[in-house]
Amino acid sequence: MSEDHRQHRKTLYWLVSSLCVIAVAITFAKVKYLDFSLSDKASFYYQADASISFDTEKDQNAHITLSLPERSPLYYFGSDPSGSKLFKVFRTDDGLARAEAEIKPEKNRQTVSYRFKIIPRAYEEVLNLPAPSENEHSAPLSDEAKALVASILEKADPESKLSPQELVSAVLIEVGSLSPADKKVLSQKSGSDAAIDAAITVLGDRGISARVVRGIYLNDKSRNQQAAQFLDAYCNGSWKMFKPSTGAIDNPKDFLVLQRTGKSLFEISGASNSSIRFSVTKVPAGAASLNRIRADVIGEQRLSEFSVFSLPASEQNMLKRLALLPLAILFIVITRNIVGIQTMGTFMPVLIAMAFLEMSLVPGLICFSIILAAGLSIRAWLSKLNLLMVPRISAVVVVVILLMQLISILGNIFDLPDFMSVTFFPLIIIAWTIERASTTWEEDGARNTINQLAASLATAVVSYLVLSNSYLQYFLYTFSELNLAILGVILLLGTYTGYRLTELFRFKSLADK
Amino acid sequence: MRLPLKLPKFVSPEKLFESGVLGMNRRNHSYIMRYNDRRNYPDVDDKLRTKKLAMKYGVATAELVGSIDCQFQVKSFPKMIKDVPDFVIKPGHGSGGRGILVIKSHDGRNFYKPNGAVCGYNFIYDHISNILSGLYSLGGRPDYALFERCIDFSDVYSRFSYQGVPDVRLIVFKGYPVMSMIRLATKLSDGRANLHQGAVGVGISIRDGRPLFAAQHNCEVTHHPDTGAAFSELVIPHWEEHLELAAKCAEMTPLGYFGADISTDSKRGPLLLELNARPGLAIQIANGCGLLKRLQLVESLPENLHKTPEERIAFSRENFD
């Protein structure tokens, strides 16, 4: 028999420890890989608008595609559905995400915008960008271009002993000082695009793969900024970003890459005079709503199952309450089995505390006392009528309903919104509390009844104080898997055979001997 | 006498454990849950079943008059009690003395309670209806009403009790009586023998039935607060029979840990009132002694060491004061 019990206990310990391990592991994963915040401090996210302006051509739809960021070691991002209605996201043949829109022609100049939400990551990720593919051949150069490339390389690296990295820097400086006419020889592009394009051509001659990187700086309230450009060159087995104007290696902070492997930042057909500008704003947000946005954004990357945040808002409110209940129930287990306080009905205090949460404490206590006092006097009167039990309790339930309606209406008349939410009281529980209080009163006297009611109410108030803690609310909702650990603790307390706190007082006389 | 009011001062759990005090959690987990299989609870929760088992095993109980389990039978209760001069109505699944109505004498129309109050047919009718609707039963289940003859309480305890009927509680573990007390009603407890309402518990020696210690509301008392009688003069008559009755109860139910409540009839001697599968812990205070060491001693005995109730009683008398 005792062997059996030892076996059961072993099973229980295994169960409890695996529950705790699972809970902690999921929490850890959420914090580490999904960046869920452990603190409920309010934070922020960036909202960026890419605005494309253009003149449409007559009787022709304009077709726009925009390069979307692939992955960032620093940020989570996603399109904001409320601000990007015109666009839909698709993937190109080489697997890159782009947004596209079809715009009807109009007389005036048009502007359409695509909106991102961007959340800084707590943990920087290491990005392993793939090495350049071997079979990338640039178009053959003209003789004039060949001579120019040779002269640039001669100037940049006269003794042919620079490392690839130093060579990239030197070439960028040389290309920067070329005359516009020379640039035209190496590149068909204009403006700042031409310099980088020319540098790519020159570096290609030396067998160094290079490409252009475009992105935006995430500064609060930067309006109408142009996309910033960098040269990305593959040196010594990794991609490095170089600032075109100085030729220095740069790893810009607060920079979101929009185009790296893609051919263009945006493309437009059926329109002319197009330009793209970016506006960035910092939006303050609570930790919970950030988690929600993050889940939305990650959801686009098919990880949304990880979280309750992807549910609709109304269901979330329900779940917020549910996520807290296990803690309150653990509290009841502790008051009963560790402290040893007898309450009227095991879970009654918790349910009352949940109602207090909806109403706030003082109005809740007042309403509860009114309903209880009125219910008890009506119950005392009912007991004189000698009714059978079920009809009698049902009568009490109906009376409690009427009282709640009355309080709610009075709350409305006297403009006390807290009293209007009196309907959150669990009325069946209250009716049973009244029934139990009244039979206890008859059998064990007023003193015992008042003691028990006071103990229940005190437990309810303490549960309320625990449950109304906003950090706990945030924490248990965000990491609802921790309730598995709470379940484990409750199971473990089921085998607690030590003394209850009240017994240390009750049996005091026995220890004195 | 000590002052009844003291500042709440806690004692260390180690000290409590050293004195062998059994706590509620350990009682529930290590004794009730381990030794009392839930499917045997009806043996003690259903009074008619207890009574039938008792008759089968030759355990003396109050005489059964009859039972009513349907509402339509209620009106015919006068027929049932026509030939008995006195009776008690009990809920079949009641607990803690709830819903018990004692009628000392009657003429078929007027019914007299022990305190002399008269009640009529309607009062009895309503009381039975309440019992059937489950007012006094565990969890409010529909119940039946049990009619028994009154126990003619011998007046040996009358000096020690205010109104109510004293009964002896014996804790029986694996067939061994391990601890005992007698519960005496007081004015504070409203004439009822419930310790938490203020009745006095007097610890009784298993060895010889003499009083050991007395406590009311967790505090030692030496004299009855209402009658003034000294508890040291209390004598339990037929102590040997109390022990036999309790040990026999262990034969009639597979429950390993229970309390047997025994009252003494002036003609028939000790009678079993009821069994309780979850006996309270206040008996330790009434005895001024913890239960745990006694239970552990019984647990440490090899199985089937003492085969008969007599052997077990002998062991208990030798080891437990």
Coordinates of C-alpha atoms in Angstrom, one line a residue, chain B residues 2-301:
Chain B
R2 CA -7.2 30.3 33.2
L3 CA -8.4 33.4 31.5
P4 CA -10.3 32.4 28.4
L5 CA -8.9 35.4 26.4
K6 CA -5.3 35.3 25.3
L7 CA -3.4 37.1 22.8
P8 CA -3.0 35.0 19.6
K9 CA 0.4 33.5 19.9
F10 CA 1.5 30.9 17.5
V11 CA 3.5 27.8 18.4
S12 CA 6.1 26.5 16.1
P13 CA 5.1 23.6 13.9
E14 CA 8.0 21.5 15.1
K15 CA 6.8 21.7 18.6
L16 CA 3.3 20.7 17.6
F17 CA 4.7 17.8 15.6
E18 CA 6.8 16.7 18.6
S19 CA 3.7 16.6 20.7
G20 CA 2.1 14.4 18.1
V21 CA -0.8 16.7 17.1
L22 CA -2.7 15.6 14.0
G23 CA -3.5 18.5 11.7
M24 CA -6.4 18.8 9.3
N25 CA -4.4 18.4 6.2
R26 CA -2.6 15.3 7.4
R27 CA -5.9 13.8 8.7
N28 CA -7.5 14.3 5.3
H29 CA -4.6 13.2 3.2
S30 CA -2.9 10.5 5.3
Y31 CA -5.8 9.0 7.1
I32 CA -9.3 9.7 5.7
M33 CA -8.2 9.6 2.0
R34 CA -5.9 6.6 2.6
Y35 CA -8.1 4.4 4.8
N36 CA -11.6 5.5 4.0
D37 CA -12.6 4.4 0.5
R38 CA -15.2 6.8 -0.8
R39 CA -17.6 4.0 -1.9
N40 CA -18.0 2.9 1.7
Y41 CA -19.1 6.4 2.9
P42 CA -22.8 5.4 2.6
D43 CA -22.1 2.9 5.5
V44 CA -22.0 5.9 7.8
D45 CA -23.7 8.7 5.9
D46 CA -26.9 6.7 5.4
K47 CA -28.3 6.2 8.8
L48 CA -30.7 3.4 7.8
R49 CA -27.9 1.5 6.2
T50 CA -25.8 2.0 9.4
K51 CA -28.6 0.6 11.4
K52 CA -29.1 -2.4 9.3
L53 CA -25.4 -3.2 9.3
A54 CA -25.4 -2.7 13.1
M55 CA -28.3 -5.2 13.5
K56 CA -26.5 -7.7 11.3
Y57 CA -23.3 -7.5 13.3
G58 CA -25.0 -7.4 16.7
V59 CA -24.2 -3.8 17.5
A60 CA -26.8 -2.3 19.8
T61 CA -28.6 0.7 18.5
A62 CA -31.8 2.6 19.2
E63 CA -35.0 0.7 18.2
L64 CA -36.1 1.5 14.6
V65 CA -39.7 2.6 14.3
G66 CA -39.8 3.2 10.5
S67 CA -38.9 5.5 7.7
I68 CA -40.6 7.8 5.2
D69 CA -39.1 8.6 1.8
C70 CA -41.9 10.0 -0.3
Q71 CA -43.9 13.1 0.2
F72 CA -47.3 11.3 -0.1
Q73 CA -46.4 9.1 2.8
V74 CA -45.8 12.1 5.1
K75 CA -49.5 12.5 6.0
S76 CA -49.7 8.9 7.3
F77 CA -46.9 9.4 9.9
P78 CA -49.4 9.2 12.9
K79 CA -50.1 5.6 11.9
M80 CA -46.5 4.7 12.2
I81 CA -46.0 6.2 15.7
K82 CA -49.4 5.2 17.0
D83 CA -48.1 2.4 19.2
V84 CA -44.8 4.0 20.4
P85 CA -44.9 6.4 23.3
D86 CA -41.9 8.4 22.3
F87 CA -39.8 8.8 19.1
V88 CA -37.0 10.7 17.4
I89 CA -37.2 11.9 13.7
K90 CA -33.8 12.1 12.0
P91 CA -32.8 13.0 8.5
G92 CA -31.3 9.9 6.8
H93 CA -28.3 11.7 5.6
G94 CA -28.0 14.4 8.2
S95 CA -24.8 15.4 10.0
G96 CA -23.8 17.3 13.1
G97 CA -27.2 16.7 14.8
R98 CA -29.0 18.9 12.3
G99 CA -32.7 18.3 11.7
I100 CA -33.2 16.0 14.7
L101 CA -36.6 16.3 16.4
V102 CA -37.2 14.5 19.7
I103 CA -40.8 13.9 20.9
K104 CA -40.9 12.7 24.5
S105 CA -44.6 11.9 24.6
H106 CA -47.7 12.3 22.5
D107 CA -51.4 11.5 22.2
G108 CA -51.6 11.4 18.4
R109 CA -52.6 15.1 18.2
N110 CA -50.3 16.9 20.6
F111 CA -46.6 16.2 20.6
Y112 CA -44.4 17.1 23.5
K113 CA -40.7 18.1 23.1
P114 CA -38.2 17.3 25.9
N115 CA -38.3 20.9 27.1
G116 CA -42.1 20.7 27.6
A117 CA -43.1 22.7 24.5
V118 CA -46.1 21.4 22.6
C119 CA -46.3 21.1 18.9
G120 CA -49.1 20.0 16.6
Y121 CA -49.5 17.7 13.6
N122 CA -48.6 20.5 11.1
F123 CA -45.3 21.2 12.8
I124 CA -44.3 17.5 12.5
Y125 CA -45.6 17.3 9.0
D126 CA -43.5 20.4 7.9
H127 CA -40.5 19.0 9.6
I128 CA -40.7 15.7 7.7
S129 CA -41.3 17.6 4.4
N130 CA -38.2 19.7 5.1
I131 CA -36.2 16.5 5.7
L132 CA -37.4 15.0 2.4
S133 CA -36.6 18.1 0.4
G134 CA -33.0 17.7 1.5
L135 CA -32.8 20.7 3.9
Y136 CA -30.6 18.9 6.4
S137 CA -28.8 16.4 4.1
L138 CA -25.2 16.7 2.8
G139 CA -25.2 18.8 -0.4
G140 CA -29.0 19.3 -0.3
R141 CA -29.9 15.9 -1.9
P142 CA -33.4 14.6 -1.4
D143 CA -33.5 12.6 1.8
Y144 CA -35.7 10.3 3.8
A145 CA -36.9 10.6 7.4
L146 CA -36.0 8.0 10.0
F147 CA -38.1 7.3 13.0
E148 CA -36.4 5.8 16.1
R149 CA -37.4 5.2 19.7
C150 CA -36.0 7.7 22.1
I151 CA -33.0 6.6 24.1
D152 CA -33.9 6.6 27.7
F153 CA -30.8 8.4 28.8
S154 CA -29.5 7.2 32.1
D155 CA -29.1 10.1 34.5
V156 CA -25.5 9.3 35.3
Y157 CA -24.4 12.3 33.4
S158 CA -27.2 14.7 34.4
R159 CA -24.9 16.6 36.7
F160 CA -22.5 17.3 33.9
S161 CA -24.7 18.4 31.2
Y162 CA -26.9 21.4 30.6
Q163 CA -30.1 20.1 28.9
G164 CA -28.7 18.1 25.9
V165 CA -27.8 14.6 25.7
P166 CA -24.1 13.7 26.3
D167 CA -22.5 11.2 24.0
V168 CA -19.2 9.4 24.0
R169 CA -17.1 9.7 20.9
L170 CA -14.5 7.0 20.2
I171 CA -12.0 7.3 17.3
V172 CA -11.4 3.9 15.8
F173 CA -8.4 3.3 13.6
K174 CA -8.0 0.0 11.8
G175 CA -10.2 -1.6 14.5
Y176 CA -8.3 -0.2 17.4
P177 CA -10.1 2.4 19.6
V178 CA -7.4 5.1 19.8
M179 CA -8.9 8.0 21.6
S180 CA -12.1 9.0 23.3
M181 CA -14.0 11.8 24.8
I182 CA -17.5 12.7 26.1
R183 CA -19.2 15.8 24.9
L184 CA -21.3 17.7 27.4
A185 CA -23.8 20.4 26.4
T186 CA -23.6 23.8 28.1
K187 CA -25.8 26.9 28.1
L188 CA -23.4 28.5 25.7
S189 CA -23.8 25.6 23.2
D190 CA -27.6 26.0 23.5
G191 CA -28.0 22.6 25.0
R192 CA -26.3 20.9 22.1
A193 CA -23.2 18.7 22.2
N194 CA -21.3 20.5 19.5
L195 CA -17.8 21.5 20.6
H196 CA -17.4 24.4 18.2
Q197 CA -20.6 26.0 19.7
G198 CA -19.2 25.8 23.2
A199 CA -19.9 22.4 24.5
V200 CA -17.3 20.9 26.9
G201 CA -15.2 18.0 25.7
V202 CA -13.9 15.7 28.4
G203 CA -11.1 13.3 27.4
I204 CA -11.7 9.8 28.5
S205 CA -9.0 7.2 29.2
I206 CA -9.2 4.3 26.8
R207 CA -7.6 2.1 29.5
D208 CA -10.3 2.6 32.2
G209 CA -12.8 5.2 31.2
R210 CA -11.8 7.8 33.8
P211 CA -11.8 11.5 32.9
L212 CA -8.4 12.9 31.8
F213 CA -8.8 16.5 30.9
A214 CA -11.6 18.9 30.0
A215 CA -11.7 21.8 27.5
Q216 CA -14.2 24.3 26.3
H217 CA -13.3 26.4 23.2
N218 CA -9.7 25.2 23.3
C219 CA -9.2 26.2 26.9
E220 CA -8.9 23.9 29.9
V221 CA -11.9 23.8 32.3
T222 CA -12.2 21.8 35.6
H223 CA -15.9 22.4 36.4
H224 CA -19.0 22.5 34.3
P225 CA -19.7 26.2 33.6
D226 CA -23.5 25.8 34.3
T227 CA -23.9 23.0 36.8
G228 CA -20.6 23.5 38.6
A229 CA -19.9 19.8 38.8
A230 CA -16.2 18.9 38.9
F231 CA -15.3 16.8 35.8
S232 CA -12.8 14.8 37.9
E233 CA -15.8 13.1 39.4
L234 CA -17.2 12.0 36.1
V235 CA -17.5 8.2 35.7
I236 CA -18.4 6.5 32.4
P237 CA -20.5 3.4 33.3
H238 CA -20.1 0.2 31.2
W239 CA -16.8 1.4 29.7
E240 CA -15.8 -2.1 28.6
E241 CA -19.0 -2.3 26.6
H242 CA -18.3 1.1 24.9
L243 CA -15.0 -0.3 23.7
E244 CA -16.6 -3.5 22.5
L245 CA -19.2 -1.6 20.6
A246 CA -16.7 0.6 18.9
A247 CA -14.4 -2.3 18.0
K248 CA -17.4 -4.2 16.6
C249 CA -18.3 -1.2 14.4
A250 CA -14.9 -1.7 12.7
E251 CA -16.2 -5.2 11.7
M252 CA -19.3 -3.9 10.0
T253 CA -17.7 -1.4 7.7
P254 CA -14.5 -1.4 5.7
L255 CA -13.8 2.2 6.7
G256 CA -10.4 2.3 8.4
Y257 CA -10.7 5.6 10.3
F258 CA -14.0 6.7 11.8
G259 CA -15.6 8.1 14.9
A260 CA -18.3 6.1 16.8
D261 CA -20.8 8.1 18.8
I262 CA -22.2 6.1 21.7
S263 CA -25.0 7.0 24.1
T264 CA -26.1 5.0 27.2
D265 CA -29.7 3.9 27.6
S266 CA -30.7 3.3 31.2
K267 CA -32.1 -0.2 30.4
R268 CA -30.2 -1.4 27.4
G269 CA -26.8 0.1 28.2
P270 CA -24.5 1.7 25.5
L271 CA -26.1 2.1 22.1
L272 CA -24.5 3.2 18.8
L273 CA -25.9 6.6 17.8
E274 CA -24.0 7.1 14.5
L275 CA -20.7 6.7 12.8
N276 CA -18.7 9.5 11.3
A277 CA -16.2 9.1 8.5
R278 CA -14.6 12.5 9.1
P279 CA -14.3 12.8 12.9
G280 CA -13.1 16.2 14.1
L281 CA -9.7 17.0 15.6
A282 CA -11.0 18.8 18.8
I283 CA -10.8 15.4 20.6
Q284 CA -7.1 16.1 20.9
I285 CA -7.7 19.3 22.8
A286 CA -10.3 17.5 25.1
N287 CA -7.7 14.8 25.8
G288 CA -4.8 17.3 26.1
C289 CA -2.9 14.8 23.9
G290 CA -2.2 14.5 20.2
L291 CA -3.5 11.7 18.0
L292 CA -0.7 11.3 15.6
K293 CA 1.6 9.1 17.7
R294 CA -1.2 6.7 18.5
L295 CA -2.2 6.4 14.8
Q296 CA 1.4 5.8 13.9
L297 CA 1.8 3.1 16.5
V298 CA -1.2 1.3 15.1
E299 CA 0.1 1.8 11.5
S300 CA 3.4 0.2 12.6
L301 CA 1.8 -3.0 13.7

